[in-house]
C-alpha positions in Angstrom: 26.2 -25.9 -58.2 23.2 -26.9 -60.4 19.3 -26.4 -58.8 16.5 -27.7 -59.9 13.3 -25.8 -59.1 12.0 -28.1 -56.5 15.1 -28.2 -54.9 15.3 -24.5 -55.2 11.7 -24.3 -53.6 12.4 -26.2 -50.8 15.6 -23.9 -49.8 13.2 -20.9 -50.0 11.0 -23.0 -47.5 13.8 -23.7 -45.2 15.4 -20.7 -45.1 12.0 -18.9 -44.2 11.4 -21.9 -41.4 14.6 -20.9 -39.9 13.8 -17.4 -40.1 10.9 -17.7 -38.0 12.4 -19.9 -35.5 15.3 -17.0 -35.0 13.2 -15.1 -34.6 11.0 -17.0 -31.5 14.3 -17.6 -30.4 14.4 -13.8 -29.6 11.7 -13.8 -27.9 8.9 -13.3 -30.4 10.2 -9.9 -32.3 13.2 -8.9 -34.9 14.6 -6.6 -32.1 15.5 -8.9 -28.9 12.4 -7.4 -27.2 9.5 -10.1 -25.6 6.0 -10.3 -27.0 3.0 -9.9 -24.7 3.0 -13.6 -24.5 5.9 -14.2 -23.7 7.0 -15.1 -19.6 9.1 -12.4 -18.1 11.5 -13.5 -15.5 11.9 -11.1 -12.5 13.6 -11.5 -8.9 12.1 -10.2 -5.9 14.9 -10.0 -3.1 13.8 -8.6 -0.2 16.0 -8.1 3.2 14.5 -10.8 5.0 11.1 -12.7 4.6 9.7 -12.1 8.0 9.5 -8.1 7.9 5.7 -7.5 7.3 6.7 -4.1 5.1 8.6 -6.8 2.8 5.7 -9.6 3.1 3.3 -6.5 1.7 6.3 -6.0 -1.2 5.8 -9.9 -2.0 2.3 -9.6 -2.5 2.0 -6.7 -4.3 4.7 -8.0 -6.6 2.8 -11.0 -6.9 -0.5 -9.4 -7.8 1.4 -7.7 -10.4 3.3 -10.3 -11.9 -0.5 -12.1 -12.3 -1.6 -9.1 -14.6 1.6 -8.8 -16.6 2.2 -12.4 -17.4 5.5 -12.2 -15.4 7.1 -15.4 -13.7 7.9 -14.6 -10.5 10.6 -15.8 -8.3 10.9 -14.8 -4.4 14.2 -14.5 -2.2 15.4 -12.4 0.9 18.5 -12.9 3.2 18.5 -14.8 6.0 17.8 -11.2 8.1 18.1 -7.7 7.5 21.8 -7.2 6.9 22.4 -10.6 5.4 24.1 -9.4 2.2 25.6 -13.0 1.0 21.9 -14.6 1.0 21.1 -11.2 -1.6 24.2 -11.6 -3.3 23.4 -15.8 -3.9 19.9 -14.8 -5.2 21.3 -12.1 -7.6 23.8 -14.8 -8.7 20.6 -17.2 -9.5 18.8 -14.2 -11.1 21.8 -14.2 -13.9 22.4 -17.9 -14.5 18.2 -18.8 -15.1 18.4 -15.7 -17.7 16.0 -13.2 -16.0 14.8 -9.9 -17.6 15.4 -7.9 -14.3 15.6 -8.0 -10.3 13.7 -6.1 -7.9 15.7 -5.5 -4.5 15.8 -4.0 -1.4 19.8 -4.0 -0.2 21.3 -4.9 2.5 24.2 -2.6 1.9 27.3 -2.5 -0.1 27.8 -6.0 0.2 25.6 -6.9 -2.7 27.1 -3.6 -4.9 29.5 -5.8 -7.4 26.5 -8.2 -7.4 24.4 -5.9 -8.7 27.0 -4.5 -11.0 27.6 -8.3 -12.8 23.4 -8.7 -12.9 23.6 -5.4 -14.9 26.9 -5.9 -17.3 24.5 -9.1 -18.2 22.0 -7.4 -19.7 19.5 -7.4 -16.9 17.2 -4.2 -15.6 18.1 -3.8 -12.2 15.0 -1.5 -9.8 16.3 -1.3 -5.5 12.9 -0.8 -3.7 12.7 1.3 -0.2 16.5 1.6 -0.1 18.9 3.2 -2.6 22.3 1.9 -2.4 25.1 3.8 -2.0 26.2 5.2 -4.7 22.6 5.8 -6.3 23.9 4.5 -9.7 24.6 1.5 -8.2 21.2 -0.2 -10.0 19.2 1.5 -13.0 16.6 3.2 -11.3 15.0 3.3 -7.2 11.5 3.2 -6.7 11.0 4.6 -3.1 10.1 6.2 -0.1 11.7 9.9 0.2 13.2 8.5 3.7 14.4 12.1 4.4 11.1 13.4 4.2 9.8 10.7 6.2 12.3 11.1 9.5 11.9 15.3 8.6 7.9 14.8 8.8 8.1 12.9 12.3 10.7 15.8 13.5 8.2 18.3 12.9 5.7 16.7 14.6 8.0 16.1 17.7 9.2 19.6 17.6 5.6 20.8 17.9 4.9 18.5 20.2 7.2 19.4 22.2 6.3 22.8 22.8 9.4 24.4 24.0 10.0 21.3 26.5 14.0 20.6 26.7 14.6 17.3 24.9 16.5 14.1 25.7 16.3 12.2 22.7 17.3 8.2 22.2 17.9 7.6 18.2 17.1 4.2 17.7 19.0 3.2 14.6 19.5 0.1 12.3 22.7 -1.0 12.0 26.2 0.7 13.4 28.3 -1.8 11.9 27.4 -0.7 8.1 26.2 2.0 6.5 23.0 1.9 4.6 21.1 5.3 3.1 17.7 4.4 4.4 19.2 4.3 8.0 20.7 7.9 8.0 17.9 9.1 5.6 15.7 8.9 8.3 18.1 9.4 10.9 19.0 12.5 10.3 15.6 13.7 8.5 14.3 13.8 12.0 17.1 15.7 13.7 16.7 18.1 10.4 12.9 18.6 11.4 13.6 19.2 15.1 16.0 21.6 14.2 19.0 20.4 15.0 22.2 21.0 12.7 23.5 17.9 11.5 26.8 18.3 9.9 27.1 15.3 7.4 23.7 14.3 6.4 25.3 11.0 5.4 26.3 10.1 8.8 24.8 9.2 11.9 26.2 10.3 15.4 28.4 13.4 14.2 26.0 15.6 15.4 26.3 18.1 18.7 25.2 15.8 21.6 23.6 18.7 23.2 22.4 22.2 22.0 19.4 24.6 21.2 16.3 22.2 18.5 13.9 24.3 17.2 11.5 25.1 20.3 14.4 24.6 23.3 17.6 22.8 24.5 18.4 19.4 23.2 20.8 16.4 24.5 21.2 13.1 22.8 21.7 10.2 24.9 22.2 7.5 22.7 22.6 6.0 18.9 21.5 2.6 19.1 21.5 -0.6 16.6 18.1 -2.2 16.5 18.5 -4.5 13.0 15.1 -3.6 12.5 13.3 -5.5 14.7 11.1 -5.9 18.3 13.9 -7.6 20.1 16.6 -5.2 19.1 14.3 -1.9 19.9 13.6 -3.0 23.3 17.5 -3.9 24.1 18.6 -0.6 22.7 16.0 1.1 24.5 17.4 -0.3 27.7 20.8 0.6 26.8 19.8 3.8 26.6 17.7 3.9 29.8 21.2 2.5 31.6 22.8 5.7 30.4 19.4 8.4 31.5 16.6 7.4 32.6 14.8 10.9 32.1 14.7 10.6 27.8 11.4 12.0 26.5 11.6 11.9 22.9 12.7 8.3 21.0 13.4 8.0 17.6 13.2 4.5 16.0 14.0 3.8 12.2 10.4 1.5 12.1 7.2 0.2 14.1 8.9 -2.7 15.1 12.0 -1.1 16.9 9.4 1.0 18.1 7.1 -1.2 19.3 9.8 -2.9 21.4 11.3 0.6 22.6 8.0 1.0 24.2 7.8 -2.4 26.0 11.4 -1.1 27.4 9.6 2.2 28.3 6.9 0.3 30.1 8.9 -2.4 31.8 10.7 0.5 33.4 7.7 2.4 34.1 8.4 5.2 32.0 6.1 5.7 29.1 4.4 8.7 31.0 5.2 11.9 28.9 7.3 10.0 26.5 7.4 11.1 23.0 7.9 8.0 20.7 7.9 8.3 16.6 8.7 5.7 13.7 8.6 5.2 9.7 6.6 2.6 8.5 2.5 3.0 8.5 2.1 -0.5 8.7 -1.8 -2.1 9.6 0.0 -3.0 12.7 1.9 0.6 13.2 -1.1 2.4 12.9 -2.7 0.5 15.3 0.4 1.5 17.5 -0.7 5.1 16.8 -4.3 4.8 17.7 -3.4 2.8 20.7 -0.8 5.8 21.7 2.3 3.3 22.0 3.4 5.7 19.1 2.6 9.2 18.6 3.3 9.3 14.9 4.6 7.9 12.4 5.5 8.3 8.9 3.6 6.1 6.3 5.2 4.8 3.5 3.7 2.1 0.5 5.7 -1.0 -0.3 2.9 -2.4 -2.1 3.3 0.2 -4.7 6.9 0.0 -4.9 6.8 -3.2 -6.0 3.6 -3.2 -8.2 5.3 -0.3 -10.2 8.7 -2.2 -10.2 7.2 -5.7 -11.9 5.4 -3.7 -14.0 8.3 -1.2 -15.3 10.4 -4.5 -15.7 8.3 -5.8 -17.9 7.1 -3.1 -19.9 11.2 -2.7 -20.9 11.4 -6.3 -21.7 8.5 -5.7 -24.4 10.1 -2.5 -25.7 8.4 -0.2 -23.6 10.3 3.0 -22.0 12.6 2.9 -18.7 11.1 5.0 -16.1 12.4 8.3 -14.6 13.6 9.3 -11.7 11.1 12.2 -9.7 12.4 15.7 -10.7 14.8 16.9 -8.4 15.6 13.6 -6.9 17.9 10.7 -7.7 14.9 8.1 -7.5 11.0 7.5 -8.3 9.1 9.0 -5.0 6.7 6.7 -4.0 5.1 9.3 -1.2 5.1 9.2 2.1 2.4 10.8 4.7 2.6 11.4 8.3 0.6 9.6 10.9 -1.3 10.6 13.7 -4.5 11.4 16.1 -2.2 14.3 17.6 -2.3 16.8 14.2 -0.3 20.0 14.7 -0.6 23.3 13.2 1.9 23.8 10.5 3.0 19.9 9.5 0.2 18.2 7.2 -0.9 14.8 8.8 -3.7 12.0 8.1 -5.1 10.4 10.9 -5.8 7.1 11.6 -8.9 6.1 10.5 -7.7 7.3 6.7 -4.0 5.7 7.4 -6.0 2.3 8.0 -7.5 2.1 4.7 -4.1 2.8 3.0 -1.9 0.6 5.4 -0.1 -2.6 4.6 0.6 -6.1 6.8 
């Protein structure tokens, strides 16, 4: 076919017009990647929406989105455990064409979810609470919940001091498994002392035995979802079954904050030994006020700060972040809490744990 030179022109003009719009259409670059202008879309999905340690992830995720020109958008479950709210969000997530998700699981409920989200091209960071398998999502950003129960072990061992031990382990759930629940499970019966045969399994343990400074017994493995309520009915369960237990583990300030009411209502808080993982504004006020004697602090606000951020930092071309060596996820830190320091098992006391708490 015959051109003339005007007409010739003008297809040089149009091709290099459509060029350009391709090339918006990516996203402002020749490789897929965003431009520094561009909106980000990222999911926050937190457990629930009530939960002050996930209230602190929503605003430091917010005040991070601000900075990094990210468009954030918000969800939870229903309650901790609710895995079909997570798995709708996740579902939303993919259809509106985000960049990545940020989430705390509920457990392996949400797993294929997660899976679909990441065969569709988006980055995929769990916060607090790896899933089981690890692999599950691209990356964890969290608290080493091991350490945390381990460090509040120590402390209880030391505490202690040769004392026999009847212990009440407040858990989270017992109708699912989830790794943050027998992280910190077992971490603590690992810093007592106490042999704990699968480390990824509450329960299995001897229910009575030699801890690090005496004799042990445990009375109880208790569900408390988490919350006030559910700490203060397992603690009563548990109370039902001895009324003599001087040590009580409880997988956060919440659970044991209402532990302690239990405790109280049956006037026994008296030589009671009662530790948590959190280091909440509100926990550490539990510390000072000796409903707790220490607890382990970890910072949610940093999880998710780091999480927007990493997001979109891949979205603009910018590396993947790695997993802390030795570890299968990014340690966020963790300190123990408390006005009781002990020789042997590093601590921070209150006063610095309030200007590094959350909620």
């Amino acid at each position: 076919m015959h051109f003339t030179t005007r007409t010739a022109r003008l297809s040089v003009v149009a091709a290099a017009v459509t060029g350009l719009l391709a090339l918006s259409a990516c996203g402002g670059s020749d490789n897929g990647t965003a431009s520094s202008t561009d909106k980000i879309g990222v999911s926050l999905i937190t457990k629930d929406s009530t939960n002050p340690f996930f209230v602190a992830m929503q605003k430091g995720a917010k005040e991070e989105a601000a900075k990094n020109n990210v468009d954030l958008t918000v969800a939870s479950g229903k309650a901790d455990g609710d895995e079909q709210g997570q798995v709708q969000a996740i579902e939303n997530a993919i259809a509106q064409g985000q960049k990545g998700i940020l989430i705390t699981p509920n457990g392996p409920g949400v797993n294929s979810a997660i899976k679909k989200a990441r065969d569709a091209g988006l980055y995929v960071i769990a916060l607090d609470t790896p899933p089981d398998p690890a692999d599950t999502v691209d990356i964890t950003f969290a608290t080493d919940n091991f350490e945390a129960g381990k460090l509040i072990g120590q402390w209880t061992g030391k505490q202690l001091a040769g004392k026999p031990a009847t212990i009440a382990l407040l858990d989270l759930f017992n109708d699912k498994v989830v790794s943050v629940d027998y992280n910190r499970d077992q971490g603590f019966l690992t810093g007592l002392g106490i042999d704990t045969k699968d480390a990824k399994k509450n329960g299995d343990e001897a229910k009575s035995g030699s801890y690090s400074g005496g004799s042990y017994s445990i009375v109880c493995n208790e569900p408390t979802q988490g919350a006030e309520d559910g700490g203060r009915s397992a603690m009563e369960n548990c109370l039902t079954k001895n009324s003599n237990i001087n040590v009580v583990y409880t997988i956060n300030e919440p659970a044991a904050v209402g532990a302690y009411n239990a405790l109280k209502a049956a006037g026994k808080t008296s030589g009671v030994l009662v530790v948590s993982v959190d280091g909440g504004c509100a926990g550490v006020k539990s510390v000072k006020d000796s409903v707790i004697g220490a607890t382990s602090q970890q910072y949610p606000l940093k999880m998710a700060s780091l999480g927007v951020e990493s997001i979109a930092k891949i979205a603009r071309g910018g590396d993947k972040p790695k997993n802390t060596e030795g570890l299968d996820f990014y340690n966020t830190g963790v300190a123990l809490v408390t006005d009781k320091a002990v020789a042997g098992v590093t601590s921070i006391d209150t006063a610095k744990a309030g200007t590094l708490c959350w909620g």
